[in-house]
C-alpha positions as a printed NumPy array, in Angstrom:
array([[ 18.889,  -4.339,   8.969],
       [ 21.15 ,  -2.003,   7.038],
       [ 19.766,   1.524,   6.723],
       [ 22.267,   2.632,   4.058],
       [ 21.799,   2.41 ,   0.311],
       [ 21.311,  -1.189,  -0.794],
       [ 23.968,  -2.715,  -2.995],
       [ 22.827,  -5.279,  -5.521],
       [ 23.747,  -6.457,  -8.995],
       [ 21.887,  -7.45 , -12.162],
       [ 21.263, -11.011, -10.918],
       [ 19.702,  -9.575,  -7.75 ],
       [ 17.499,  -7.359,  -9.92 ],
       [ 16.334, -10.389, -11.912],
       [ 15.595, -12.313,  -8.704],
       [ 13.651,  -9.367,  -7.277],
       [ 11.702,  -9.012, -10.541],
       [ 10.777, -12.713, -10.451],
       [  9.652, -12.5  ,  -6.82 ],
       [  7.63 ,  -9.353,  -7.473],
       [  5.839, -11.11 , -10.339],
       [  5.119, -14.175,  -8.174],
       [  6.521, -14.469,  -4.651],
       [  5.648, -18.173,  -4.654],
       [  8.112, -18.958,  -7.454],
       [ 10.578, -21.553,  -6.176],
       [ 14.262, -20.769,  -5.836],
       [ 14.91 , -23.572,  -8.35 ],
       [ 12.608, -21.932, -10.93 ],
       [ 14.213, -18.527, -10.387],
       [ 17.676, -20.069, -10.521],
       [ 16.864, -21.758, -13.799],
       [ 15.782, -18.453, -15.345],
       [ 18.777, -16.431, -14.08 ],
       [ 21.504, -19.066, -14.355],
       [ 22.063, -19.857, -10.658],
       [ 21.479, -22.846,  -8.408],
       [ 18.512, -22.823,  -6.033],
       [ 20.986, -22.554,  -3.129],
       [ 22.655, -19.498,  -4.659],
       [ 19.257, -17.853,  -5.195],
       [ 18.289, -18.571,  -1.566],
       [ 21.554, -17.018,  -0.312],
       [ 20.888, -13.906,  -2.379],
       [ 17.26 , -13.653,  -1.225],
       [ 18.389, -14.043,   2.401],
       [ 20.941, -11.237,   1.892],
       [ 18.338,  -9.022,   0.214],
       [ 16.014,  -9.563,   3.183],
       [ 18.77 ,  -8.89 ,   5.735],
       [ 19.719,  -5.621,   4.035],
       [ 16.113,  -4.472,   3.801],
       [ 15.825,  -4.569,   0.004],
       [ 13.12 ,  -7.238,   0.281],
       [ 10.811,  -6.228,   3.114],
       [  8.36 ,  -9.115,   2.987],
       [  6.124, -11.35 ,   0.946],
       [  2.388, -10.898,   0.572],
       [ -0.715, -12.122,  -1.202],
       [ -2.571,  -9.806,  -3.555],
       [ -6.323, -10.058,  -3.109],
       [ -9.053,  -8.67 ,  -5.345],
       [-10.736,  -6.081,  -3.06 ],
       [-14.227,  -6.719,  -4.481],
       [-13.908, -10.365,  -3.408],
       [-13.714,  -9.052,   0.161],
       [-16.723,  -6.786,  -0.299],
       [-14.713,  -3.586,  -0.897],
       [-16.333,  -2.296,  -4.101],
       [-15.861,   1.459,  -3.678],
       [-12.507,   3.175,  -3.899],
       [-11.42 ,   6.795,  -3.689],
       [ -8.472,   9.076,  -3.168],
       [ -8.963,  11.829,  -0.611],
       [ -6.883,  14.999,  -0.458],
       [ -6.641,  16.251,   3.118],
       [ -6.083,  19.942,   3.899],
       [ -5.085,  20.836,   7.461],
       [ -5.307,  23.948,   9.606],
       [ -1.767,  25.189,  10.09 ],
       [  1.033,  22.699,   9.847],
       [ -0.189,  19.321,  11.048],
       [  2.862,  17.142,  11.747],
       [  3.045,  13.914,   9.735],
       [  3.041,  11.846,  12.944],
       [ -0.357,  13.343,  13.891],
       [ -1.75 ,  12.504,  10.457],
       [ -0.336,   8.985,  10.837],
       [ -2.203,   8.582,  14.15 ],
       [ -5.463,   9.564,  12.462],
       [ -5.128,   7.202,   9.503],
       [ -4.271,   4.256,  11.759],
       [ -7.729,   4.689,  13.315],
       [ -9.468,   4.047,   9.979],
       [ -9.005,   0.5  ,   8.623],
       [-10.577,   1.598,   5.322],
       [ -7.522,   3.78 ,   4.59 ],
       [ -5.208,   1.426,   2.715],
       [ -2.457,   3.953,   1.987],
       [ -1.636,   7.434,   3.184],
       [  1.155,   9.833,   2.426],
       [  2.114,  13.457,   2.878],
       [  2.396,  15.257,  -0.462],
       [  3.56 ,  18.44 ,  -2.094],
       [  1.121,  20.926,  -3.583],
       [ -2.001,  22.341,  -2.002],
       [ -3.045,  19.277,  -0.003],
       [ -1.18 ,  18.143,   3.095],
       [ -1.894,  14.44 ,   2.625],
       [ -3.389,  11.967,   0.17 ],
       [ -5.39 ,   8.98 ,   1.384],
       [ -6.362,   5.852,  -0.542],
       [ -9.713,   4.649,   0.824],
       [-11.63 ,   1.432,   0.166],
       [-15.196,   0.924,   1.313],
       [-18.095,  -1.467,   0.828],
       [-20.183,   1.111,  -1.029],
       [-20.684,   4.861,  -1.395],
       [-22.629,   5.064,   1.87 ],
       [-19.774,   3.388,   3.74 ],
       [-17.276,   5.715,   2.025],
       [-19.326,   8.707,   3.18 ],
       [-19.2  ,   7.39 ,   6.766],
       [-15.413,   7.069,   6.542],
       [-15.115,  10.575,   5.117],
       [-17.208,  12.006,   7.953],
       [-15.031,  10.229,  10.535],
       [-11.931,  11.755,   8.93 ],
       [-13.478,  15.225,   8.774],
       [-14.257,  15.382,  12.512],
       [-10.563,  15.623,  13.347],
       [-10.136,  19.171,  14.711],
       [ -7.09 ,  20.041,  12.576],
       [ -8.628,  18.95 ,   9.253],
       [ -9.915,  21.998,   7.379],
       [-11.313,  20.274,   4.278],
       [-11.136,  17.214,   2.085],
       [-11.485,  16.709,  -1.654],
       [-12.441,  13.217,  -2.849],
       [-11.973,  11.554,  -6.208],
       [-13.808,   8.267,  -6.789],
       [-12.031,   5.555,  -8.786],
       [-14.095,   4.307, -11.743],
       [-11.691,   1.714, -13.144],
       [ -8.04 ,   0.691, -13.081],
       [ -6.234,   1.293, -16.362],
       [ -3.344,  -0.881, -15.12 ],
       [ -5.213,  -3.799, -13.537],
       [ -2.033,  -5.541, -12.295],
       [ -0.8  ,  -2.499, -10.354],
       [ -0.529,  -2.664,  -6.559],
       [ -3.288,  -0.048,  -6.329],
       [ -5.701,  -2.379,  -8.108],
       [ -5.39 ,  -5.045,  -5.407],
       [ -5.291,  -5.179,  -1.643],
       [ -1.826,  -5.862,  -0.268],
       [ -2.527,  -5.723,   3.427],
       [ -4.625,  -7.404,   6.061],
       [ -8.356,  -7.54 ,   5.534],
       [-10.043,  -4.648,   7.408],
       [-12.254,  -5.817,  10.266],
       [-15.85 ,  -6.791,   9.505],
       [-18.193,  -3.801,   9.508],
       [-15.065,  -1.554,   9.36 ]])
């Protein structure tokens, strides 16, 4: 995989846009819409995968269909300077954390959490808070998604284990 900046043209952008809208679209359908043969589209998709522009294909699942009806963002504030790798170790231990990133501003990290209900969310929050380097957390519950087709509105990873 190439770690440098990816090079791609307008046709590649159109192919990527079509795959992002529906990864199950056939190469023939994409080719028809961008003016290429199915074989040419496949060659381009293969190149985009090899260079790391396309990193994979996934199914988007409605979280509530899996029993995950509560969602929140949690700001995490650490004692001292907790290294990102230590934060990464912590979040890997919580299958309810669907995204995590270090951020600028007052908080050290921002976590996206999904849970069955508020009680389950509270359990997750308590498990996060017991980490010795975490000073405090601030949670914001999601009420609704204003952009329902956004990646944040749907699960894009493996289903957390039962009883999570």
